[in-house]
Each structure stands twice: as structure tokens, then as C-alpha cells.
Coordinates of C-alpha atoms in Angstrom, one line a residue:
M291 CA -5.2 -23.6 -46.2
S292 CA -8.1 -21.3 -46.8
T293 CA -10.6 -19.1 -45.0
T294 CA -14.2 -19.1 -45.0
D295 CA -16.8 -16.1 -43.9
T296 CA -20.1 -16.5 -42.1
D297 CA -22.8 -17.0 -44.0
T298 CA -25.8 -14.4 -44.4
A299 CA -29.1 -14.5 -45.9
T300 CA -30.1 -11.5 -48.0
G301 CA -33.0 -10.9 -49.8
S302 CA -36.8 -12.0 -49.9
D303 CA -37.5 -16.2 -50.6
P304 CA -40.9 -16.9 -51.3
T305 CA -40.2 -20.5 -51.0
G306 CA -39.2 -20.3 -47.2
K307 CA -36.1 -21.1 -47.6
A308 CA -34.9 -17.9 -45.6
A309 CA -37.2 -18.9 -42.7
E310 CA -35.3 -22.3 -42.5
D311 CA -31.8 -20.5 -42.7
K312 CA -33.1 -18.3 -39.8
A313 CA -34.3 -21.3 -37.8
A314 CA -31.2 -23.2 -38.4
G315 CA -29.0 -19.8 -37.5
S316 CA -30.9 -19.8 -34.4
A317 CA -30.0 -23.3 -33.5
D318 CA -26.5 -22.6 -34.6
E319 CA -26.5 -19.4 -32.3
R320 CA -27.8 -21.6 -29.4
D321 CA -25.1 -23.8 -29.7
L322 CA -22.3 -21.5 -29.9
G323 CA -23.8 -20.1 -27.0
A324 CA -23.5 -23.7 -25.0
A325 CA -19.9 -23.9 -26.6
G326 CA -19.0 -20.6 -25.3
A327 CA -20.6 -20.1 -21.9
Q328 CA -18.3 -20.2 -18.6
L329 CA -15.5 -18.7 -20.2
S330 CA -15.6 -16.4 -17.2
T331 CA -16.8 -17.2 -13.6
A332 CA -18.8 -13.6 -13.9
P333 CA -22.4 -14.1 -12.5
A334 CA -25.1 -13.6 -15.6
E335 CA -26.3 -10.2 -15.5
E336 CA -30.1 -10.2 -14.3
I337 CA -32.4 -7.3 -14.8
S338 CA -35.2 -7.6 -12.5
V339 CA -37.4 -6.1 -10.4
P340 CA -37.2 -6.9 -6.6
S341 CA -40.1 -8.4 -5.5
M342 CA -42.0 -6.3 -2.6
G343 CA -41.5 -7.3 1.1
P344 CA -38.4 -7.0 3.3
I345 CA -36.9 -10.5 2.0
G346 CA -36.8 -9.2 -1.7
W347 CA -35.5 -6.1 -1.4
A348 CA -32.9 -7.6 1.4
R349 CA -31.9 -10.0 -1.8
W350 CA -31.6 -7.2 -4.1
F351 CA -29.1 -5.7 -2.0
W352 CA -27.2 -8.3 -1.7
R353 CA -26.9 -8.8 -5.0
Q354 CA -26.0 -5.5 -5.5
L355 CA -23.1 -5.2 -2.8
T356 CA -21.7 -8.8 -3.9
S357 CA -21.6 -7.5 -7.5
M358 CA -17.8 -6.8 -8.9
R359 CA -19.2 -3.3 -9.7
V360 CA -19.9 -2.3 -6.2
A361 CA -16.6 -4.0 -5.2
L362 CA -14.5 -1.9 -7.5
L363 CA -16.7 1.4 -6.6
L364 CA -15.8 0.5 -2.8
L365 CA -12.3 0.1 -3.6
F366 CA -12.3 3.1 -5.5
L367 CA -13.7 5.0 -2.3
L368 CA -11.3 3.2 0.0
S369 CA -8.4 4.8 -2.3
L370 CA -10.2 8.3 -2.5
G371 CA -10.7 8.1 1.6
A372 CA -7.1 7.6 2.0
I373 CA -6.1 10.9 0.6
P374 CA -7.2 12.8 3.3
G375 CA -5.6 10.5 5.8
S376 CA -2.0 11.2 3.6
L377 CA -2.8 15.0 3.5
V378 CA -4.3 16.1 6.7
P379 CA -2.4 15.8 10.1
Q380 CA -3.4 12.8 11.8
T381 CA -4.3 13.1 15.6
G382 CA -2.9 9.2 16.0
I383 CA 0.3 10.3 14.2
D384 CA 1.5 13.9 15.1
P385 CA -1.1 15.6 17.7
V386 CA 1.2 18.8 17.6
K387 CA 0.8 19.0 13.9
V388 CA -3.0 18.7 14.1
E389 CA -3.0 21.4 16.9
N390 CA -1.1 23.8 14.7
F391 CA -3.4 23.0 12.0
K392 CA -6.3 24.2 14.0
Q393 CA -4.9 27.4 14.8
R394 CA -3.7 28.3 11.4
H395 CA -7.2 27.4 9.8
E396 CA -9.8 28.3 12.2
T397 CA -12.8 27.8 9.4
L398 CA -11.5 24.4 8.1
A399 CA -10.8 22.8 11.5
P400 CA -14.3 22.5 12.5
I401 CA -15.3 21.4 9.2
Y402 CA -12.5 18.6 9.2
E403 CA -13.2 17.9 12.9
K404 CA -17.0 16.7 12.1
L405 CA -15.8 14.6 8.9
G406 CA -13.3 12.8 11.1
L407 CA -10.3 14.0 8.8
F408 CA -8.1 14.2 11.4
H409 CA -8.6 10.6 12.4
V410 CA -9.2 9.0 8.7
Y411 CA -8.6 5.6 9.5
S412 CA -10.5 5.0 12.8
S413 CA -13.5 7.5 11.2
V414 CA -17.0 6.0 11.2
W415 CA -17.4 6.6 7.3
F416 CA -13.7 4.8 6.6
S417 CA -14.9 2.0 8.8
A418 CA -18.6 1.6 6.8
I419 CA -16.3 1.5 3.6
Y420 CA -13.8 -0.8 4.6
I421 CA -16.5 -3.3 6.1
L422 CA -19.0 -3.2 2.9
L423 CA -15.7 -3.9 0.8
F424 CA -14.8 -6.8 3.2
V425 CA -18.5 -8.0 2.8
S426 CA -18.8 -7.5 -0.7
L427 CA -15.3 -9.1 -1.7
I428 CA -16.3 -12.5 0.0
G429 CA -19.8 -12.5 -1.2
C430 CA -18.5 -12.0 -4.5
I431 CA -15.3 -14.6 -4.3
V432 CA -16.9 -17.4 -3.1
P433 CA -19.6 -18.5 -5.3
R434 CA -17.3 -17.7 -8.1
T435 CA -14.7 -19.9 -6.7
W436 CA -17.2 -22.9 -6.3
Q437 CA -18.2 -22.1 -10.1
F438 CA -14.4 -22.3 -11.3
I439 CA -13.8 -25.3 -9.4
G440 CA -16.7 -27.1 -11.1
Q441 CA -15.4 -25.7 -14.3
L442 CA -12.0 -27.2 -13.7
R443 CA -13.4 -30.7 -13.0
S444 CA -15.8 -30.5 -16.1
R445 CA -14.3 -31.0 -19.7
P446 CA -14.5 -28.4 -22.5
P447 CA -17.8 -28.6 -24.3
G448 CA -18.2 -30.0 -27.6
A449 CA -17.6 -27.9 -31.0
P450 CA -20.6 -25.9 -32.2
R451 CA -22.5 -27.2 -35.4
R452 CA -21.3 -24.3 -37.5
L453 CA -17.5 -23.3 -37.0
T454 CA -17.7 -20.6 -39.3
R455 CA -19.6 -18.5 -36.9
L456 CA -16.5 -18.3 -34.4
P457 CA -14.0 -15.4 -34.7
A458 CA -11.3 -17.1 -35.9
Y459 CA -11.5 -19.8 -38.2
T460 CA -9.8 -22.1 -41.0
T461 CA -10.4 -25.1 -43.6
W462 CA -8.5 -27.3 -45.6
R463 CA -9.0 -30.4 -47.6
T464 CA -6.6 -33.4 -46.6
E465 CA -5.9 -37.0 -47.9
A466 CA -5.4 -38.0 -44.2
E467 CA -8.0 -40.2 -42.6
P468 CA -10.2 -38.5 -40.3
E469 CA -9.2 -40.5 -37.1
R470 CA -5.7 -39.7 -37.6
V471 CA -6.3 -36.1 -38.1
L472 CA -8.3 -35.9 -34.8
E473 CA -5.2 -38.0 -32.9
T474 CA -2.9 -35.4 -34.2
A475 CA -4.8 -33.0 -33.2
Q476 CA -5.3 -34.0 -29.9
R477 CA -1.7 -34.7 -29.3
I478 CA -0.5 -31.5 -30.4
M479 CA -2.8 -29.7 -28.3
K480 CA -1.8 -31.7 -25.4
R481 CA 1.7 -30.9 -26.1
R482 CA 0.6 -27.2 -25.9
R483 CA -1.1 -27.4 -22.7
F484 CA -4.5 -27.5 -23.6
R485 CA -7.3 -29.6 -22.0
T486 CA -8.7 -31.9 -24.8
H487 CA -11.0 -34.8 -25.5
T488 CA -13.1 -36.2 -28.3
V489 CA -16.9 -35.6 -28.4
G490 CA -19.2 -35.4 -31.6
G491 CA -16.2 -36.4 -34.1
A492 CA -14.3 -33.3 -32.9
V493 CA -11.6 -32.4 -30.7
A494 CA -12.4 -30.2 -28.1
S495 CA -9.8 -28.5 -26.3
E496 CA -9.3 -25.1 -23.7
K497 CA -6.4 -23.3 -22.4
G498 CA -5.9 -20.5 -19.9
Y499 CA -7.3 -21.3 -16.9
L500 CA -4.6 -19.2 -14.7
R501 CA -6.4 -16.2 -16.1
E502 CA -9.8 -16.9 -13.8
T503 CA -7.1 -18.1 -11.3
G504 CA -5.5 -14.8 -11.1
N505 CA -8.5 -13.0 -11.0
L506 CA -9.6 -14.8 -8.2
L507 CA -6.2 -14.5 -6.4
F508 CA -6.7 -11.0 -6.8
H509 CA -9.7 -10.3 -5.0
I510 CA -8.6 -12.7 -2.3
A511 CA -5.4 -11.3 -1.7
L512 CA -7.4 -7.9 -1.4
I513 CA -8.9 -9.4 1.5
V514 CA -5.6 -10.7 3.2
M515 CA -4.9 -7.2 2.8
L516 CA -8.0 -5.9 4.8
V517 CA -7.7 -8.6 7.3
A518 CA -3.9 -7.8 7.4
F519 CA -4.7 -3.9 7.8
A520 CA -7.5 -4.7 10.6
V521 CA -5.1 -7.1 12.5
G522 CA -2.3 -4.4 12.2
Q523 CA -4.6 -1.3 13.7
L524 CA -5.8 -3.8 16.6
Y525 CA -3.2 -5.2 17.8
K526 CA -0.7 -2.4 16.8
A527 CA 1.6 -0.7 19.4
E528 CA 4.0 2.0 18.7
G529 CA 5.9 4.7 20.7
G530 CA 8.4 7.6 20.2
K531 CA 11.4 7.9 22.9
L532 CA 14.0 11.1 22.4
I533 CA 17.3 9.6 23.5
V534 CA 20.7 11.5 24.5
E535 CA 23.8 9.9 23.5
G536 CA 25.0 7.4 26.4
D537 CA 21.5 7.0 27.5
G538 CA 19.2 4.1 27.0
F539 CA 15.6 2.6 26.4
A540 CA 13.9 -0.1 27.9
N541 CA 10.7 -1.4 26.2
N542 CA 8.1 -0.8 29.0
L543 CA 5.4 2.0 28.9
T544 CA 7.4 4.0 31.4
Q545 CA 10.0 4.7 28.9
Y546 CA 8.2 5.9 26.1
D547 CA 7.5 10.0 25.6
D548 CA 4.6 8.6 23.8
F549 CA 2.6 5.6 23.3
K550 CA -0.5 4.4 21.5
S551 CA -2.1 1.2 20.8
G552 CA -4.6 -0.7 19.1
T553 CA -8.1 -1.6 20.8
L554 CA -6.8 -5.2 21.4
F555 CA -3.5 -4.9 22.4
D556 CA -2.0 -5.9 25.5
K557 CA 0.2 -3.7 27.3
N558 CA 1.6 -6.8 29.3
D559 CA 2.7 -8.0 26.0
L560 CA 5.6 -5.7 25.3
A561 CA 8.4 -8.0 24.5
P562 CA 11.5 -7.4 26.3
F563 CA 14.1 -5.7 24.8
G564 CA 16.0 -2.2 25.1
F565 CA 18.9 -0.3 23.6
Q566 CA 21.4 2.1 24.0
L567 CA 22.4 5.4 21.8
D568 CA 26.3 5.0 21.9
R569 CA 27.0 7.5 19.1
F570 CA 24.9 9.6 16.6
T571 CA 26.9 10.7 13.6
A572 CA 25.5 13.1 10.7
T573 CA 27.3 15.2 8.1
Y574 CA 26.1 17.9 5.9
E575 CA 26.4 18.8 2.4
R576 CA 28.7 22.1 2.2
S577 CA 28.6 23.8 -1.2
G578 CA 26.3 23.4 -4.1
P579 CA 22.6 23.5 -4.8
Q580 CA 22.4 20.8 -2.1
K581 CA 23.8 22.3 0.7
R582 CA 22.7 21.4 4.5
T583 CA 21.6 18.2 3.1
P584 CA 22.3 15.3 5.4
R585 CA 25.0 12.8 3.8
T586 CA 25.5 10.6 6.9
F587 CA 22.5 10.2 9.1
R588 CA 23.5 6.8 11.7
A589 CA 22.7 5.9 15.0
D590 CA 25.3 3.3 16.5
V591 CA 23.4 1.6 19.1
T592 CA 24.0 -1.4 21.5
Y593 CA 21.1 -3.5 21.9
W594 CA 19.8 -6.7 23.6
E595 CA 16.6 -9.0 23.9
G596 CA 15.5 -10.6 27.0
A597 CA 16.1 -9.7 30.6
D598 CA 19.8 -11.2 30.5
G599 CA 20.2 -11.0 26.6
K600 CA 23.7 -10.8 24.9
E601 CA 24.5 -7.2 24.1
H602 CA 25.0 -6.7 20.1
K603 CA 25.8 -3.7 18.5
T604 CA 24.7 -2.1 15.3
S605 CA 23.7 0.9 13.3
I606 CA 20.5 2.3 12.5
K607 CA 19.7 4.5 9.6
V608 CA 16.7 6.0 8.0
N609 CA 14.7 3.6 6.3
E610 CA 17.1 0.7 7.7
P611 CA 15.6 0.3 11.1
L612 CA 16.5 -2.2 13.7
E613 CA 14.0 -5.5 13.8
I614 CA 14.2 -7.1 17.3
A615 CA 11.6 -9.1 18.9
G616 CA 8.9 -8.6 16.4
S617 CA 9.2 -4.9 16.7
K618 CA 10.7 -2.4 14.6
V619 CA 13.1 0.6 15.8
Y620 CA 13.0 3.4 13.4
L621 CA 15.6 6.5 13.4
L622 CA 13.4 9.9 13.0
G623 CA 15.6 12.9 13.8
H624 CA 18.1 14.4 15.7
G625 CA 19.4 17.3 17.6
Y626 CA 21.5 18.9 20.3
A627 CA 21.6 18.7 23.9
P628 CA 23.5 21.5 25.6
V629 CA 25.6 19.8 28.8
V630 CA 25.0 22.6 31.7
T631 CA 25.7 22.9 35.3
V632 CA 23.7 24.9 37.4
R633 CA 24.9 26.2 40.9
D634 CA 22.3 27.9 43.1
G635 CA 23.0 31.1 45.2
Q636 CA 24.7 29.1 48.0
G637 CA 27.1 27.5 45.2
K638 CA 25.7 24.0 45.4
V639 CA 24.9 22.2 42.2
A640 CA 21.1 22.4 41.8
F641 CA 20.9 21.0 38.5
R642 CA 23.6 19.0 36.0
G643 CA 23.1 17.3 32.7
A644 CA 22.4 17.0 28.9
V645 CA 19.4 19.3 28.3
A646 CA 17.6 18.3 24.8
S647 CA 16.8 20.9 22.7
L648 CA 14.0 20.8 20.1
P649 CA 14.6 22.6 16.5
F650 CA 12.4 25.2 15.3
D651 CA 14.3 25.7 12.3
A652 CA 14.6 22.2 10.5
V653 CA 17.1 23.2 7.8
N654 CA 20.1 24.7 10.2
L655 CA 18.9 23.4 13.4
T656 CA 18.4 26.5 15.6
E657 CA 16.8 25.1 18.9
N658 CA 14.6 25.8 21.6
V659 CA 16.4 25.5 24.9
V660 CA 14.2 25.2 28.4
I661 CA 15.9 24.5 31.5
K662 CA 13.6 23.9 34.7
V663 CA 15.6 23.8 38.3
P664 CA 12.8 23.5 40.6
D665 CA 15.4 22.8 44.0
Y666 CA 16.9 26.3 44.2
R667 CA 18.1 28.6 47.1
D668 CA 19.0 32.1 46.6
K669 CA 22.0 33.9 48.3
N670 CA 19.7 34.2 51.4
N671 CA 18.9 30.8 51.7
K672 CA 15.6 31.0 50.6
K673 CA 13.6 28.3 48.4
D674 CA 12.9 29.5 45.0
Q675 CA 12.7 28.1 41.7
I676 CA 14.5 28.9 38.7
G677 CA 13.6 28.4 34.5
L678 CA 16.0 29.5 31.8
Q679 CA 15.0 29.6 28.2
G680 CA 16.5 30.6 24.9
Q681 CA 18.2 29.4 21.8
F682 CA 20.7 27.0 20.8
V683 CA 22.5 27.8 17.6
P684 CA 25.0 25.1 16.5
T685 CA 26.5 27.7 14.1
L686 CA 26.2 31.5 15.2
D687 CA 27.6 34.0 12.8
L688 CA 26.9 37.7 14.1
S689 CA 27.9 39.2 10.9
T690 CA 24.4 37.9 9.9
G691 CA 22.8 40.6 12.4
T692 CA 20.4 37.6 13.6
M693 CA 21.2 34.9 16.4
F694 CA 20.0 32.1 14.4
S695 CA 21.9 29.2 13.0
Q696 CA 23.4 29.6 9.3
F697 CA 24.3 25.8 9.1
P698 CA 23.5 22.5 11.1
A699 CA 26.7 21.3 11.9
L700 CA 28.6 22.6 15.0
D701 CA 30.6 24.9 13.5
N702 CA 30.6 27.7 15.8
P703 CA 28.4 26.8 19.0
A704 CA 26.7 28.9 21.1
L705 CA 24.0 29.3 23.9
I706 CA 21.8 31.9 24.2
L707 CA 19.6 32.0 27.4
T708 CA 17.7 34.1 29.7
A709 CA 16.7 33.4 33.4
Y710 CA 13.3 33.6 35.6
H711 CA 12.4 32.9 38.7
G712 CA 9.2 32.2 40.6
S713 CA 7.1 29.3 40.4
L714 CA 7.4 26.6 37.9
G715 CA 4.0 25.6 38.2
V716 CA 5.3 21.9 38.9
D717 CA 3.8 21.7 42.6
G718 CA 0.4 21.6 41.5
G719 CA 0.4 18.2 40.3
I720 CA -0.5 18.9 37.0
P721 CA 2.0 16.9 34.1
Q722 CA 4.2 19.4 32.2
N723 CA 5.9 19.5 29.3
V724 CA 9.4 19.6 29.5
Y725 CA 10.3 21.5 26.5
Q726 CA 8.1 24.5 27.4
L727 CA 8.5 27.3 30.4
D728 CA 5.3 28.3 31.7
T729 CA 6.6 32.5 33.0
S730 CA 3.0 33.3 33.9
R731 CA 4.0 33.1 37.5
M732 CA 7.6 34.0 37.1
K733 CA 9.7 37.5 36.7
Q734 CA 12.4 37.7 34.5
F735 CA 16.0 38.5 36.0
K736 CA 16.9 42.5 35.3
K737 CA 20.3 43.8 34.7
S738 CA 21.8 47.2 36.8
D739 CA 20.5 48.9 34.3
G740 CA 16.8 47.5 34.6
S741 CA 17.0 46.0 31.1
A742 CA 16.3 42.3 30.6
F743 CA 19.1 40.0 31.5
A744 CA 20.7 37.5 28.7
D745 CA 23.7 36.0 27.8
V746 CA 25.7 34.2 24.9
L747 CA 27.7 31.4 26.0
K748 CA 30.4 29.3 24.2
V749 CA 31.4 26.0 25.4
G750 CA 33.3 26.6 28.7
D751 CA 31.7 30.0 29.8
T752 CA 29.8 30.8 32.7
M753 CA 26.6 33.3 33.2
K754 CA 26.3 34.8 36.6
L755 CA 22.9 35.8 37.3
P756 CA 22.0 38.9 39.0
N757 CA 22.1 39.8 42.4
G758 CA 24.3 36.8 43.3
A759 CA 21.2 34.3 42.5
G760 CA 23.6 31.5 41.1
T761 CA 25.5 30.7 37.9
L762 CA 25.2 28.5 35.0
K763 CA 28.0 27.1 33.0
F764 CA 27.9 25.5 29.4
E765 CA 30.1 22.1 30.1
G766 CA 30.0 20.9 26.3
I767 CA 27.5 19.6 24.0
K768 CA 25.9 16.1 23.6
T769 CA 23.4 14.8 20.2
W770 CA 20.3 13.2 20.7
A771 CA 18.2 11.2 18.4
T772 CA 14.3 10.4 18.6
F773 CA 13.4 7.0 17.6
Q774 CA 10.0 5.2 16.8
I775 CA 9.5 1.9 18.4
S776 CA 6.6 0.1 16.3
H777 CA 4.9 -3.4 16.8
Q778 CA 2.8 -4.3 13.5
P779 CA 1.9 -7.7 13.3
G780 CA -0.2 -7.5 10.2
T781 CA 2.5 -6.2 8.0
G782 CA 4.1 -9.3 6.4
Y783 CA 0.7 -10.6 5.5
A784 CA -0.2 -7.1 4.2
L785 CA 3.0 -7.7 2.3
V786 CA 2.1 -11.5 1.1
G787 CA -1.5 -10.0 0.2
A788 CA 0.1 -7.1 -1.9
V789 CA 2.6 -9.5 -3.8
A790 CA -0.2 -12.1 -4.7
A791 CA -2.5 -8.9 -5.7
L792 CA 0.4 -7.7 -8.4
I793 CA 0.6 -11.7 -9.5
G794 CA -3.1 -12.2 -9.8
L795 CA -3.6 -9.0 -11.6
A796 CA -0.9 -9.5 -14.0
A797 CA -2.4 -13.0 -14.5
S798 CA -5.6 -11.7 -15.3
L799 CA -4.8 -9.0 -17.5
F800 CA -2.1 -11.0 -19.8
I801 CA -3.2 -14.6 -19.8
Q802 CA -6.3 -15.0 -22.4
R803 CA -8.6 -18.4 -21.6
R804 CA -9.6 -20.0 -25.3
R805 CA -11.2 -22.9 -26.7
V806 CA -10.1 -24.2 -29.8
W807 CA -11.8 -27.1 -31.8
V808 CA -10.9 -29.3 -34.6
R809 CA -13.4 -31.6 -36.7
A810 CA -12.2 -33.8 -39.4
V811 CA -15.1 -35.5 -41.7
T812 CA -14.9 -37.1 -45.1
G813 CA -16.3 -34.9 -47.9
D814 CA -18.6 -36.1 -50.5
D815 CA -15.3 -36.8 -53.1
G816 CA -14.0 -39.1 -50.4
V817 CA -11.4 -36.3 -49.0
T818 CA -10.8 -35.2 -45.6
V819 CA -12.3 -32.1 -44.9
V820 CA -10.6 -30.5 -41.7
E821 CA -12.2 -27.3 -39.9
M822 CA -10.2 -25.4 -37.0
A823 CA -12.2 -22.8 -35.2
G824 CA -11.3 -20.8 -31.8
L825 CA -13.2 -18.7 -29.1
G826 CA -11.6 -16.2 -26.9
R827 CA -12.8 -14.7 -23.4
S828 CA -12.0 -11.4 -24.8
E829 CA -11.4 -10.2 -28.7
S830 CA -7.3 -10.5 -29.1
A831 CA -4.9 -10.6 -32.1
K832 CA -3.1 -13.4 -30.4
L833 CA -6.1 -16.2 -30.9
P834 CA -6.1 -16.1 -34.8
E835 CA -2.3 -16.5 -34.6
E836 CA -2.3 -19.4 -32.2
L837 CA -4.8 -20.9 -34.3
A838 CA -2.7 -20.6 -37.5
D839 CA 0.1 -21.9 -35.5
L840 CA -1.9 -24.9 -34.6
A841 CA -2.9 -25.2 -38.1
V842 CA 0.6 -25.2 -39.6
A843 CA 1.7 -27.9 -36.5
L844 CA -1.5 -30.1 -37.8
Q845 CA -0.9 -29.9 -41.3
S846 CA 2.7 -31.6 -41.3
E847 CA 0.6 -34.6 -40.5
A848 CA -2.4 -33.6 -42.6
P849 CA -1.1 -31.4 -45.5
P850 CA -3.5 -29.9 -47.8
A851 CA -5.2 -32.3 -50.7
P852 CA -4.8 -30.5 -54.2
E853 CA -7.9 -28.9 -55.1
P854 CA -10.1 -30.9 -57.8
E855 CA -10.0 -29.8 -61.2
P856 CA -13.3 -28.1 -62.7
N857 CA -15.4 -29.7 -65.1
P858 CA -15.7 -28.3 -68.4
D859 CA -19.0 -30.6 -69.2
I860 CA -20.6 -28.7 -66.2
D861 CA -22.1 -25.3 -66.8
T862 CA -21.0 -22.8 -64.3
A863 CA -23.0 -19.9 -65.1
Q864 CA -25.6 -18.5 -63.0
P865 CA -28.7 -19.0 -63.8
A866 CA -31.3 -16.5 -64.3
D867 CA -34.2 -17.3 -62.2
P868 CA -32.7 -16.6 -58.2
A869 CA -35.1 -20.0 -57.5
E870 CA -34.1 -22.0 -60.1
G871 CA -30.6 -21.5 -58.8
A872 CA -31.4 -22.3 -54.9
R873 CA -33.2 -25.5 -56.2
A874 CA -30.4 -26.9 -58.5

């Protein structure tokens, strides 16, 4: 098997032979262009100045928008736009963090507000990129899909006149008949999943259509993901709920601590289900570099679906949500709820129950405690209101000189409180945060020496308010957990789109579309001359290797013929005159 190189013309030619070769070369290039065309569905680049007028500019703008270059640019901008959505606190996710950020960054906050960085995914600029990318992908994919369908219905193009111009080429002489060579070549190609047909005395074959299929699948999958994202934003519904052990939740608006939904979500479509927190279990690493790291973080719940649904028991863990009625229930965090009993100045129970306290120390779970008692009477039987605030400490260690917890587990729990009396501000009709105490219209209880009243309680201890104002007994401790109930209808489609995008991307990157031609003709000496050449969608070292493998398979049926013996009677010396050589 021998390989020939592409012919090149050099030097001057007064006889006009160079001009003929140039014309023939142009014709060959035109043949090669026809054979090499449509290896991709990418539209041809056209550089033209748009005609004056609205229609010309609109056509030019549409061509630019639907180009793959612009689609990739918009996809890149969309990725960049998601960065501040991940780094900057978002109003729709955690408004408390947004307010804290604004307080800490008084200079940046107004700039971020104007740029919409606190609500990136609903901002005008992010929506504009999203919509333009959607239109660009559709305008790019539709014509390419129809073009690809047309290519699938057509046959591979015939062989170029000069196969030596192709990047992969080989030839040999054989004593097998040309018809037998072509039949064998076609059979070998079909066995290797090439589409083949015989045209112009040569076998034309093509393979690798999955490359373009993968390319189209990737871009269609992007559209699916964009649609899924839009559906998820328009029809989503999610909210949070803090539940103390023994309490439950029913999926209706009145039960949520906070709730937000998409524009098209109907609040009447909330699925009927509920669950009860039976027990929360948390354990922590007690030594080593990972001390205080949670080891067990589990909420045991009883759940039901429908008004009269059967009860089931399960456990909810971090990243292992409960899936029920098309929604997911995620476990977010936990804390402690001291159980207290407050008696007024008359000795009557004014408040009894577990008070959920919010941690301000996420490591050791030192928590703020607020207790509001609006229905209260002092020792003179006059109406009054009591407010108590302080800290709950899971592990108190006075040797450290602080009142902060030293470990998140309940090793040495303590309740540290001070008390106020006056107006809680709950009678004005304005909603209040149950975890905050407004003391602007209240007075702090004082000790007999005039100092501020405060006390440290262990479980079972009772705090007596000054001047017979009442008592507070620390009855026990319960655990609470926070849950997020999320309904995202587009997540399944987004997952399908993401998987399809990965499959399509892999196909477009690792599959090469290529064409192979086999020509067999009878030479002047009566021996068949076989030529094989290949052309790929892109430069690849695998194409020559594949062509060589096909040639070896074909030579099993068309073995190379011995080279003819040179004739000693013919003078093989080069003539001195180049013109004489060309004529000879």
C-alpha cells in the first residue's frame, strides 16, 4: 500500500501547461467543496452590509441574534449573572440576611439595590438575558434541525475527481476486478455502520451523524432547562416553618411562618398533607479538630397525605427530604425551646408552654429567648403586661467568665433572664416579631438595691419577680426544628434537560463526522487501481487510522498486486529540456 502526495505546480510554463493545471485545480477544488459540504448544519458566514431601512436592519439583527456565537455569549452572560445571585443575599431566600447586609454596607447597598443584585433572578437585566437566549436558541436550532433532517434523507455525495487532495489518502494496485472491489468495499462499510451507495464508479460512505445529533440535542436541552426554570419560577411555592417537638404542621397558608410563591401559582392549589415532629436527634463530635461538628441530625416525623390519609413514620435528614404530594420537606436547622410556666401576682397561670429560642451563635447554640405575657395581673390585681428576655445556654461553664454556651449539646443547660413590665405594643394591631421584645414602653424590674433584675435558672428552678409581681418556673427543655416546604414543578424537566445536555455535549465533542470514498478503475496495464480517501468534519488523527484499518480490511479481498518490472530498454534519464520532458 502506497501513499501519494498532492500535486503542486512550480516554475514558469511558456507552453500554457500551468494555466491548464490551475484551471483543473480550480475545478478539483470545486469538486472537493461539493463533497465536503454539509458536514455540519452550521449556517454559512455571510459578511454583508444591511440594506438601509427598518427591514434591512431587522433582518441583520435577527441574523446576529440567532447565530451560535451570540447564543454562546448570552449563555456566558447568564452564567455571570448567576454569580451575584449566589454570593449576594437574596430577598426571596433570606430577607433577614439582606437587611443585615444593608446595615453593614451602607455604601454598597444602594448600588446593589439599583442594579437589582438583591433579587437577581427576578431583575429586569437577568430576565432580558434569559429571554434573548431563549429566542436565540430557538432561532438557531429550528433551521439547523430542518437542514439536518434533509441531510439524513439524502445520500453521501459522490467522490471528488482527485482524491489526492483529501487529508487522508491511500492507493494500491490489485488484480481483483473493479466491480468486486467496490462490492467488497460497500459491504465492509455497511458492516461498520457507514451509510453507503455507489455513484460514478466509486463507493461513497458517511458516518458520525450522532455528532450533529448531539449538538442539536445539547441546544434543545438548554431550551428545556430554560423552560423548566421559567415554569419553576412562575408556579413555585415555598415557605418555612419552625416546629417544636410534639407539634405539627398542615399545608395551608395560616401554618407557614413565611411563604412566597410564583406569579401564576394559585394558593388554593396547596396539596393537602401534614406532618408532626415526634423527635429530633442531634449528636456532635466531642474531641479532635472536628469538635462540635454535627454527627447525627435527624427529625423523626409522622406524616399523612389528604384529609383522611393514613399516617406513616419516616425520618428527615439534611439533603434527604420528605417527598409528599409533589412537594419536598427539607430539614434546615434546629434549636432548643425552654418549657416555662409564668404565674402572675395573683398566683394564676398566665403562660405555660415551650418557647422556641433562636441561636445567635451557630457553633455552640447560645440562643436569644423572648417571652411575652400580655394577659397578666400584678399583686394588686391590676392589668399589666410582662416581657422577659435573655439567653438559653445549652452548656454553661462559669469558669470561662462568660454567659455563652461552650458546647451545642445539653451538657449543662441554663436559662438567663431579666424581666420588664409595661406595654408590649401588641394592642395596636401591628404585627410583631415573636422573637423580639420592644422595651421602649416598658420598665425593667429592679432589685431592692436598685440594680437591674436578672437570674440564672437550671431545670426545675423558679425565678421570683420583685415586689411579688409573680414567678417563672423553668420546667424543662424541648427541641425544635425548622423545615422548608418547597413545591418546584419544573425540577424534573430541568434534570432531564441537564442529563440530555451532558449526553449531547459528549456526543458533539467525541464523535467525528467523516466521509470515505473508494474508487476502483482499470489501469492502462489492465491492473485495477484502488484509491481510498477520507474527509472529516474537523482535523483528527483518528481519520487516517480508520482509513488505514478500512484499507487493510479491503485488501483481504483485493490484495496488492506486485509492482511491474522496470523495462531496461526504456531510457529513464531526465531530459535536459523541461519542455521536452513535459511533452514526453
